[in-house]
mmCIF file of C-alpha atoms in Angstrom:
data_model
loop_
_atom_site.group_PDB
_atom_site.id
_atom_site.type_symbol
_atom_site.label_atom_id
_atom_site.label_comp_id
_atom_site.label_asym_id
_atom_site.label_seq_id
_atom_site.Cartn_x
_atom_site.Cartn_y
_atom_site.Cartn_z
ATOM 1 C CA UNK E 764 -41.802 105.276 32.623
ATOM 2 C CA UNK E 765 -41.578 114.808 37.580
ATOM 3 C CA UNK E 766 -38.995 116.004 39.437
ATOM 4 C CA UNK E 767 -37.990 119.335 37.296
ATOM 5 C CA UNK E 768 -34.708 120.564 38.786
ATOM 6 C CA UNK E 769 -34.097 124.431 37.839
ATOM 7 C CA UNK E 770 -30.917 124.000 39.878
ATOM 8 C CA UNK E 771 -29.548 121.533 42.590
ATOM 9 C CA UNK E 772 -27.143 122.108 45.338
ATOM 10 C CA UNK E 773 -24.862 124.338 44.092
ATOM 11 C CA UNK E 774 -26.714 125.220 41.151
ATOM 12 C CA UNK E 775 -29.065 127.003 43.099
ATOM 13 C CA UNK E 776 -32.679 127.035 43.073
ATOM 14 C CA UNK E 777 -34.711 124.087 43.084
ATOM 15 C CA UNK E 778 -38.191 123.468 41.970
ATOM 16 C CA UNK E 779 -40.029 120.067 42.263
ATOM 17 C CA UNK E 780 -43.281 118.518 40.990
ATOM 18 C CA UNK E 781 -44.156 115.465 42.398
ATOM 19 C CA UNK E 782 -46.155 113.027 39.604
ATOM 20 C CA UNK E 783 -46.671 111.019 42.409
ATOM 21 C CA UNK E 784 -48.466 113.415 45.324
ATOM 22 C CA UNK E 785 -48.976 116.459 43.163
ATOM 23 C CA UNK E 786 -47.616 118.410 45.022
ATOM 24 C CA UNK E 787 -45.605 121.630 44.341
ATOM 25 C CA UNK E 788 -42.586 122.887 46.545
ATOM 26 C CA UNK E 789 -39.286 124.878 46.660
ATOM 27 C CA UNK E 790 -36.597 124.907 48.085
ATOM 28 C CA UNK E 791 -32.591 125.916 48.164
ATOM 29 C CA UNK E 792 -31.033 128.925 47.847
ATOM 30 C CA UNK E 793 -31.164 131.684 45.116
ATOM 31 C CA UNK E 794 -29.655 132.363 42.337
ATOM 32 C CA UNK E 795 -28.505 135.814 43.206
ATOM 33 C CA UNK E 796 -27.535 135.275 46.880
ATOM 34 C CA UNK E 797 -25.053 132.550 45.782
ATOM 35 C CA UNK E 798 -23.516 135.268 43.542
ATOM 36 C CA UNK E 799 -23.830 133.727 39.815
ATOM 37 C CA UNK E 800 -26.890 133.696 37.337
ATOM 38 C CA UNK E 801 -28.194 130.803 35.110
ATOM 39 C CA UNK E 802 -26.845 132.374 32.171
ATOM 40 C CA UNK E 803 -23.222 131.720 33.896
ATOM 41 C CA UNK E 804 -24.052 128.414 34.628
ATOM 42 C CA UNK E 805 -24.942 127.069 31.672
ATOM 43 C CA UNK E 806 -21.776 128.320 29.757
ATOM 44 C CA UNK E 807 -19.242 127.575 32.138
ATOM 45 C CA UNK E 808 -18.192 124.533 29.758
ATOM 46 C CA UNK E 809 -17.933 126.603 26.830
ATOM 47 C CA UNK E 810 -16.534 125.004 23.897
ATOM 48 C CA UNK E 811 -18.581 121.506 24.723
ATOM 49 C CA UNK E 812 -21.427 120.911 23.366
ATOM 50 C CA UNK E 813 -25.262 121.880 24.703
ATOM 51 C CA UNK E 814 -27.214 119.162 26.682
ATOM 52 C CA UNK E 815 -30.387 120.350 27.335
ATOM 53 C CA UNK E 816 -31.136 118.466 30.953
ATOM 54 C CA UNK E 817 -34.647 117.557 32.109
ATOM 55 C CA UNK E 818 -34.776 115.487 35.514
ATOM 56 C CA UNK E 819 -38.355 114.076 36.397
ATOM 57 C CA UNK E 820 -39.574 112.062 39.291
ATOM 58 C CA UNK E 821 -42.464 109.755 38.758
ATOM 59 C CA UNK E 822 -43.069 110.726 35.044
ATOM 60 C CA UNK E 823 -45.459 108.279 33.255
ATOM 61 C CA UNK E 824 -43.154 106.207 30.951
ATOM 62 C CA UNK E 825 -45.855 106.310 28.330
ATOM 63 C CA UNK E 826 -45.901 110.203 28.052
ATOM 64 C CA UNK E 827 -41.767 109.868 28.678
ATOM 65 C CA UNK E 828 -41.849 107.924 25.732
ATOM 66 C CA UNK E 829 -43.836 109.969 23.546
ATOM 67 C CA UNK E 830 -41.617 112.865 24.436
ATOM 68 C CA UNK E 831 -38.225 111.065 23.348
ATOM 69 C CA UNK E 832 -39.602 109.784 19.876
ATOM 70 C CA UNK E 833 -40.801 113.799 19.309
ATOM 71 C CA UNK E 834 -37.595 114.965 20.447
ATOM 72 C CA UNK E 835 -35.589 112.598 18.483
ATOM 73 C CA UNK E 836 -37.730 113.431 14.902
ATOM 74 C CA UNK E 837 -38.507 117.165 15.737
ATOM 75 C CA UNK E 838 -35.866 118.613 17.640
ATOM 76 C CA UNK E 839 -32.534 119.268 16.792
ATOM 77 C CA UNK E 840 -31.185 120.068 20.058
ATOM 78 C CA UNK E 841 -29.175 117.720 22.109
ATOM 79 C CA UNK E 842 -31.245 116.497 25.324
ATOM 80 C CA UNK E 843 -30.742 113.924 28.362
ATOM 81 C CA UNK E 844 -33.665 113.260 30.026
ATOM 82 C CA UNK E 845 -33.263 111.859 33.677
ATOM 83 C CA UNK E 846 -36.874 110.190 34.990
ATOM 84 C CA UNK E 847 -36.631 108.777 38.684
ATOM 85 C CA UNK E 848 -39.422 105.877 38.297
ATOM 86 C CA UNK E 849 -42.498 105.580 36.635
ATOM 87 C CA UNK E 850 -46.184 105.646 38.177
ATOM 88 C CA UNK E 851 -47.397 101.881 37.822
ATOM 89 C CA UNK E 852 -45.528 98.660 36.676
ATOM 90 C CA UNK E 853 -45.162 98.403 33.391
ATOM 91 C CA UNK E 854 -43.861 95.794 30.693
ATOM 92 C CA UNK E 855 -42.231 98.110 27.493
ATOM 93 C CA UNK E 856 -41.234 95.807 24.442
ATOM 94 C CA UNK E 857 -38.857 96.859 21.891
ATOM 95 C CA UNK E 858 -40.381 97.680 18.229
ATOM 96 C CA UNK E 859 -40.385 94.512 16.595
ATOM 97 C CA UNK E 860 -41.296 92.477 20.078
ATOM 98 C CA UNK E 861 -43.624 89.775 19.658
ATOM 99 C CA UNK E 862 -46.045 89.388 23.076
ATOM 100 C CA UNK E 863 -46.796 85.473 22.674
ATOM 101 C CA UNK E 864 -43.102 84.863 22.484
ATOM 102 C CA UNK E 865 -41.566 87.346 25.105
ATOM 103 C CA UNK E 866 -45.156 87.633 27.620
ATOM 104 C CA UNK E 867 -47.015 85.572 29.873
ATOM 105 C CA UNK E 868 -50.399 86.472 28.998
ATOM 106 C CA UNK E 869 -52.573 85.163 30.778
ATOM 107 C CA UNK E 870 -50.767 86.759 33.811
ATOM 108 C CA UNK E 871 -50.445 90.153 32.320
ATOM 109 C CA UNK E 872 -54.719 90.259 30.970
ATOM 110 C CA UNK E 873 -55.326 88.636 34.453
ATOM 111 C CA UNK E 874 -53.503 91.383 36.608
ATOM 112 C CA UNK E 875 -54.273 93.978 33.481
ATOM 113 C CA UNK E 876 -50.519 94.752 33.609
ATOM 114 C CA UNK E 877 -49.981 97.549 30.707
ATOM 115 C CA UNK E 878 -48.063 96.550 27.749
ATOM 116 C CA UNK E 879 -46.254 99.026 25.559
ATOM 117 C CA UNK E 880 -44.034 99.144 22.015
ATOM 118 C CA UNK E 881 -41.935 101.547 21.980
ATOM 119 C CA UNK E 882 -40.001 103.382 18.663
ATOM 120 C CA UNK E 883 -36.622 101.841 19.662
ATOM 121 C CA UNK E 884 -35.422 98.194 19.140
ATOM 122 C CA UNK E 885 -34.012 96.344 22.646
ATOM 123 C CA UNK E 886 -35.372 93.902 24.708
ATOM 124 C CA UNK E 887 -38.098 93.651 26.949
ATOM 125 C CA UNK E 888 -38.802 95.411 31.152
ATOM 126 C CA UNK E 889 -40.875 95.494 33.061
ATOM 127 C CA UNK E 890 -40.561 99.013 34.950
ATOM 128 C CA UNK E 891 -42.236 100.987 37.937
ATOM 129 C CA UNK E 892 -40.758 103.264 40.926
ATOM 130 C CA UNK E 893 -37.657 101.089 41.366
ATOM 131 C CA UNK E 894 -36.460 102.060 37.084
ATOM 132 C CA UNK E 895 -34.335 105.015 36.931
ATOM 133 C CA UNK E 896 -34.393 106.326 33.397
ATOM 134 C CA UNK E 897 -31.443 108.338 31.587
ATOM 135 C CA UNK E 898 -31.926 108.625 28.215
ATOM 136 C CA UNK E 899 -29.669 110.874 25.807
ATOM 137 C CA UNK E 900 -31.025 111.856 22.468
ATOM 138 C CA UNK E 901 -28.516 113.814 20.386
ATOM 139 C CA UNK E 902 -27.762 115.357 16.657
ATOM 140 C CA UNK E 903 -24.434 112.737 14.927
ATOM 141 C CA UNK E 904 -21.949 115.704 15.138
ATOM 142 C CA UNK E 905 -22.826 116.130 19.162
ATOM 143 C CA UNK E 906 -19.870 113.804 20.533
ATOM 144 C CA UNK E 907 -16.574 114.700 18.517
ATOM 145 C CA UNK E 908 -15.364 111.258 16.783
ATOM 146 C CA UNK E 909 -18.406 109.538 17.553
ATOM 147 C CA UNK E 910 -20.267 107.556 14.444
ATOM 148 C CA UNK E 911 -23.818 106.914 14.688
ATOM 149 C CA UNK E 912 -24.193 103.341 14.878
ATOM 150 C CA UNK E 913 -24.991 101.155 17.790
ATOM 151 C CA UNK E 914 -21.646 99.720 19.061
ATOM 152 C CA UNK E 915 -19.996 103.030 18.982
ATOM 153 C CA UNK E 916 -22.770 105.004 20.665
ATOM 154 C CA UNK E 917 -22.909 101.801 23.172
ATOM 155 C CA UNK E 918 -19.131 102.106 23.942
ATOM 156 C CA UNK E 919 -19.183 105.897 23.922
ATOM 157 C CA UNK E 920 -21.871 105.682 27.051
ATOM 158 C CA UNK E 921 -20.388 103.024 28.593
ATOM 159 C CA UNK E 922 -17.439 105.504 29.419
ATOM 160 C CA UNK E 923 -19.516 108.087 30.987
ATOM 161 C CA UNK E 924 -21.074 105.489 32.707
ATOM 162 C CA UNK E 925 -17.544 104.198 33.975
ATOM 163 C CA UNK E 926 -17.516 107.465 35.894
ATOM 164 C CA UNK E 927 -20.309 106.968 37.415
ATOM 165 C CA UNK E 928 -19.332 103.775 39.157
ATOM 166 C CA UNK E 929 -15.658 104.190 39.444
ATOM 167 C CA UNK E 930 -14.411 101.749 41.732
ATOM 168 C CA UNK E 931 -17.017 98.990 41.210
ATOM 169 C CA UNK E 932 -17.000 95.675 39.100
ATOM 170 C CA UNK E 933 -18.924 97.764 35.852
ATOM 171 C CA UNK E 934 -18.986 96.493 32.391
ATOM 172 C CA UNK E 935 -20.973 96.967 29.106
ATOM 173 C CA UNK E 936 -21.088 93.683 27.924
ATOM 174 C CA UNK E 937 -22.952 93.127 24.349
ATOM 175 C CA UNK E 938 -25.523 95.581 25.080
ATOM 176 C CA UNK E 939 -26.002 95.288 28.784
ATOM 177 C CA UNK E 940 -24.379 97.429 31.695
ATOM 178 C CA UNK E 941 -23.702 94.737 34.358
ATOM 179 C CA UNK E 942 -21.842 94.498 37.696
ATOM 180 C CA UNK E 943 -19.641 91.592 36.817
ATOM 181 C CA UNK E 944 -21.715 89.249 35.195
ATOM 182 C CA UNK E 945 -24.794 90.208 36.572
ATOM 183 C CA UNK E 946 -27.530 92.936 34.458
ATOM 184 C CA UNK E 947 -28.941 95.814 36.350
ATOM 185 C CA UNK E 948 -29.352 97.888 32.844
ATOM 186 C CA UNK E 949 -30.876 97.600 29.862
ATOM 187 C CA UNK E 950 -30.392 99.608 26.726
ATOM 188 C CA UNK E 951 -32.120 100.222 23.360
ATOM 189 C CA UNK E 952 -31.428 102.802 20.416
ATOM 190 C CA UNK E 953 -32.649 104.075 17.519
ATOM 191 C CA UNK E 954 -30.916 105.986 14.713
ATOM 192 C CA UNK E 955 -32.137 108.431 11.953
ATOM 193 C CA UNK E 956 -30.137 110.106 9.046
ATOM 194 C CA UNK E 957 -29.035 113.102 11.753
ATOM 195 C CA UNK E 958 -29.567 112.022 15.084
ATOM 196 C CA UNK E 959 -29.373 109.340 17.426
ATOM 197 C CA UNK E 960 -31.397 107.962 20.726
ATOM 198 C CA UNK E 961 -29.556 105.629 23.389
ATOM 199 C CA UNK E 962 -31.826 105.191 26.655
ATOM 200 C CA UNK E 963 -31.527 103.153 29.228
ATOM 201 C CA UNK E 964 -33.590 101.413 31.696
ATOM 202 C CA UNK E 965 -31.599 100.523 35.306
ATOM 203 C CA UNK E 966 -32.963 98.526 38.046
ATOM 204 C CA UNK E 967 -32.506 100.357 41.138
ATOM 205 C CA UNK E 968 -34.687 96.927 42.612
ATOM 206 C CA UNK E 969 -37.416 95.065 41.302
ATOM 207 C CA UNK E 970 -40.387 92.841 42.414
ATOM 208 C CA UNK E 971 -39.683 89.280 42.095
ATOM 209 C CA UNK E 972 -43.005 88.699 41.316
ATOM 210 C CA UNK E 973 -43.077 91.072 38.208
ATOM 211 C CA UNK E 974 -40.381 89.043 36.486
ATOM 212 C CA UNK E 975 -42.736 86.098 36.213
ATOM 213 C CA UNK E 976 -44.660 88.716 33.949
ATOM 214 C CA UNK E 977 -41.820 87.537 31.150
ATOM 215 C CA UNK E 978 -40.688 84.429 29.929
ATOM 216 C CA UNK E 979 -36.872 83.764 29.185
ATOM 217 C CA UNK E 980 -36.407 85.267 25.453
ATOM 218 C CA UNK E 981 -35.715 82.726 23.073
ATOM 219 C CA UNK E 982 -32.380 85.121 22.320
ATOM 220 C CA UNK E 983 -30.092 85.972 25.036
ATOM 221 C CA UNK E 984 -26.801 87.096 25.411
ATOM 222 C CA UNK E 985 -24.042 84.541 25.704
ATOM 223 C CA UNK E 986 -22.982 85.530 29.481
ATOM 224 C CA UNK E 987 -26.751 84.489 30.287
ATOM 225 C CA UNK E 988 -25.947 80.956 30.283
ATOM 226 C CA UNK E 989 -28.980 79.814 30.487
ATOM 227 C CA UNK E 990 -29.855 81.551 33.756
ATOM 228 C CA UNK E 991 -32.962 82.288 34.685
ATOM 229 C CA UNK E 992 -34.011 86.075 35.706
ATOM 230 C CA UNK E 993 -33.588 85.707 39.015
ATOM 231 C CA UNK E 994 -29.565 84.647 38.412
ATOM 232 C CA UNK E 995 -29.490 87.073 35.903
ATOM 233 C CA UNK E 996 -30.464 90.669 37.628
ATOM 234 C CA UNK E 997 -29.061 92.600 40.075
ATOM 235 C CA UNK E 998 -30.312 95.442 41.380
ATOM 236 C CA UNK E 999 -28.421 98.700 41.826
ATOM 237 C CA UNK E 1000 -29.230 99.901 45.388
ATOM 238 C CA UNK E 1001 -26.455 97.152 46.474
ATOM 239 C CA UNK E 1002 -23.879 99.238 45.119
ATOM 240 C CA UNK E 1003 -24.732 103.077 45.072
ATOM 241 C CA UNK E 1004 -27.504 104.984 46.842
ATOM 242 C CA UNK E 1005 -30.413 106.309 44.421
ATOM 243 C CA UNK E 1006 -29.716 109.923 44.778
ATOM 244 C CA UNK E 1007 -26.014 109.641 44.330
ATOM 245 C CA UNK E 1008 -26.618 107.895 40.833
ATOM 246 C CA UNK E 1009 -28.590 110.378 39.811
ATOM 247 C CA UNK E 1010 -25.993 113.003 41.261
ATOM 248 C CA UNK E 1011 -23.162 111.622 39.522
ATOM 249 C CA UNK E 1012 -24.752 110.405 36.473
ATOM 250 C CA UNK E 1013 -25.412 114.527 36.036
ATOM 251 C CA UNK E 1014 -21.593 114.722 36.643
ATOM 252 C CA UNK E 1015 -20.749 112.862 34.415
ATOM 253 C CA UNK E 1016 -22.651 114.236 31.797
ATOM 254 C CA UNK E 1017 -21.398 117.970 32.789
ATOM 255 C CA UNK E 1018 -17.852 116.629 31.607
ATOM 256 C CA UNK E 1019 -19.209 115.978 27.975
ATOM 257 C CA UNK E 1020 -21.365 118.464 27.705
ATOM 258 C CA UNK E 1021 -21.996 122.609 28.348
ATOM 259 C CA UNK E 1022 -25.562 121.270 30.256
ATOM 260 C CA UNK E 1023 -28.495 123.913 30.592
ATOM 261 C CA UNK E 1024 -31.625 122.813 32.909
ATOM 262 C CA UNK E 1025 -34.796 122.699 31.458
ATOM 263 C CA UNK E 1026 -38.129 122.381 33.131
ATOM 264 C CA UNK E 1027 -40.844 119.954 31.414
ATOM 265 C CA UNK E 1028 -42.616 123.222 29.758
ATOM 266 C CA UNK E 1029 -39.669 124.258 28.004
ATOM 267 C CA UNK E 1030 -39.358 120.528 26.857
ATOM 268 C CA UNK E 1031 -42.361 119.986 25.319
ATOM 269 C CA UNK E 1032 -42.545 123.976 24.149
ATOM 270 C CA UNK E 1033 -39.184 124.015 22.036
ATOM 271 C CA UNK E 1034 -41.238 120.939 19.924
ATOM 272 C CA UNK E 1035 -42.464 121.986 16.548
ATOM 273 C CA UNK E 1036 -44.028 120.724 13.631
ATOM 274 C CA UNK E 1037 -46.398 117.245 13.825
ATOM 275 C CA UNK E 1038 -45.485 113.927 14.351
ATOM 276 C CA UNK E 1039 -47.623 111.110 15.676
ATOM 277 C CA UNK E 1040 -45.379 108.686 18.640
ATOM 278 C CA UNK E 1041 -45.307 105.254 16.699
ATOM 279 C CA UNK E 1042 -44.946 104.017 20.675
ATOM 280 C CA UNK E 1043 -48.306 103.241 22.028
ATOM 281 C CA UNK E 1044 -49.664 100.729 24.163
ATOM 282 C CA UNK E 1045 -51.227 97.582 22.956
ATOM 283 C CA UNK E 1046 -55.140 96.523 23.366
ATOM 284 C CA UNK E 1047 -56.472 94.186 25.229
ATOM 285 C CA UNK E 1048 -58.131 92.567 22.011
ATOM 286 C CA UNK E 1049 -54.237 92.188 20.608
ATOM 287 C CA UNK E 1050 -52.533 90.765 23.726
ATOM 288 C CA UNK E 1051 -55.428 88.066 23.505
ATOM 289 C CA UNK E 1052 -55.082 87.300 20.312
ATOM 290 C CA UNK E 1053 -51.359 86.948 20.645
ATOM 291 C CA UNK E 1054 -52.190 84.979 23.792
ATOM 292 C CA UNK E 1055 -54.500 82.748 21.411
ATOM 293 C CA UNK E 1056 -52.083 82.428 18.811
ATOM 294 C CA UNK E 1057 -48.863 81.112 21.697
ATOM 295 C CA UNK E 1058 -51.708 78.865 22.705
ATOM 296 C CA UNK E 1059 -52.253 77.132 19.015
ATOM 297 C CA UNK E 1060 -48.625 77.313 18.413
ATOM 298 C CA UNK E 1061 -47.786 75.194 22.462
ATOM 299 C CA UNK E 1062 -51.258 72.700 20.939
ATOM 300 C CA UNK E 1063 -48.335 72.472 17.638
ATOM 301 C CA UNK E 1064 -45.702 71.834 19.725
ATOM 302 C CA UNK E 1065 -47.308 69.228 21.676
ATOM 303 C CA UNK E 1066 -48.482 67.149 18.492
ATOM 304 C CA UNK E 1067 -45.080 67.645 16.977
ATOM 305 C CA UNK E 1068 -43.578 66.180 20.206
ATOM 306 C CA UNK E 1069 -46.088 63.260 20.293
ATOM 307 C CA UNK E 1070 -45.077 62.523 16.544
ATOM 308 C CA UNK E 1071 -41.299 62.401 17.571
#
């Protein structure tokens, strides 16, 4: 890897479900005694484009995954989906990520730290409650000018994300969001014939000790020099509080888009057809044979080195 907002501040009522207590609350004002209906809301940006906006808290990144890779092949709606943390740490791998070459094995089998592939290409994180999620999944004709390929979707978010953090040291460089040279988000896409996925992982913090749950990539970006994770990452709670992010990330959003709130139910209800998520998480039986196979290959390397 919720928090459904029907309306927040301003926007009137809110509704919450906690994934992490279960619990079920209310709270703000209504709709009617602050003198405007939903219906007014949601087309006060008329002439932009529909987001359909789903905010979460403590959503299962499995079943968040799932959900994008449905929405992206059987929906033709635009969404953004906004998921404060995920239930238990996690390590997600892009689709083509190998676990002897990115994982420490032994570590993850010994702690029985889930490992998932996702549908989307990237890197690899490890997330939990301190990974805010924003992920926008939209139809090629959704952002006027915009072509669906990576570097233009990457530099068309990496605006809106410049209004987010006006006034600090933010970049997008390659295909990182960074505070000067330092990453606190990672992104991964995918692209179809009509429509297009760009989500993003940021650190609000992290546990030291879950980054020695990955080894350094044998491919890095060039402003990595070499540095080790630790060097690397920042987190984000040095520069903005959680709740404004989340707050102004919505902002932002509103400026590109006519938005329109959706609870979880309407999510998953708007879905039709079949499709079976290619994301899934990997058995135990694979991550050890991967861990026996970067075990034979270290036993190579050895030999090889011996010979030299």
């Amino acid at each position: 890897m919720g928090m459904l907002l029907c309306g927040a501040g301003s926007y009137g009522n809110l509704i919450e479900v906690d994934f992490f207590f279960g619990s079920r609350r209310k709270k703000g004002a209504d709709f009617q005694n602050l003198g405007f209906s939903m219906t007014m809301y949601q087309t006060r940006n008329i002439g932009h484009p529909l987001m359909n906006l789903v905010r979460l808290k403590g959503f299962p990144i499995l079943q968040q995954l799932h959900l994008e890779e449905r929405l992206l092949r059987n929906s033709s709606d635009n969404w953004c989906i906004i998921n404060d943390g995920t239930d238990n740490p996690t390590i997600v791998m892009g689709v083509s990520g190998k676990p002897d070459e990115l994982l420490d094995i032994k570590s993850v089998l010994g702690d029985q730290i889930p490992v998932i592939r996702r549908f989307t290409g990237g890197g690899t994180v490890i997330v939990d409650h301190n990974t805010v999620f924003v992920t926008f999944i939209c139809s090629k004709d959704a952002v006027s000018g915009l072509k669906p390929f990576p570097q233009p979707i990457m530099s068309w978010s990496s605006l809106l994300y410049n209004k987010v953090f006006q006034g600090t040291d933010f970049y997008l460089r390659e295909n990182d969001y960074v505070f000067g040279n330092r990453k606190f988000g990672g992104n991964a896409q995918s692209i179809t014939k009509s429509r297009w996925i760009h989500h993003t992982s940021f650190l609000w913090d992290y546990e030291v000790r879950n980054m020695a749950y990955l080894k350094h990539p044998k491919r890095v970006p060039d402003y990595r020099e070499a540095r080790s994770h630790l060097d690397f990452l920042c987190s984000l709670k040095e520069y903005m509080p959680r709740q404004v992010f989340i707050d102004k990330t919505t902002e932002a959003i509103e400026t590109e888009f006519a938005t329109s709130l959706k609870q979880l139910e309407e999510c998953e209800n708007s879905l039709t057809g079949n499709y079976n998520p290619t994301t899934r998480m990997l058995t135990e039986q694979e991550l050890e044979t991967a861990a026996g196979c970067a075990s034979q290959d270290s036993k190579l390397q050895k030999v090889l080195d011996i010979a030299l």
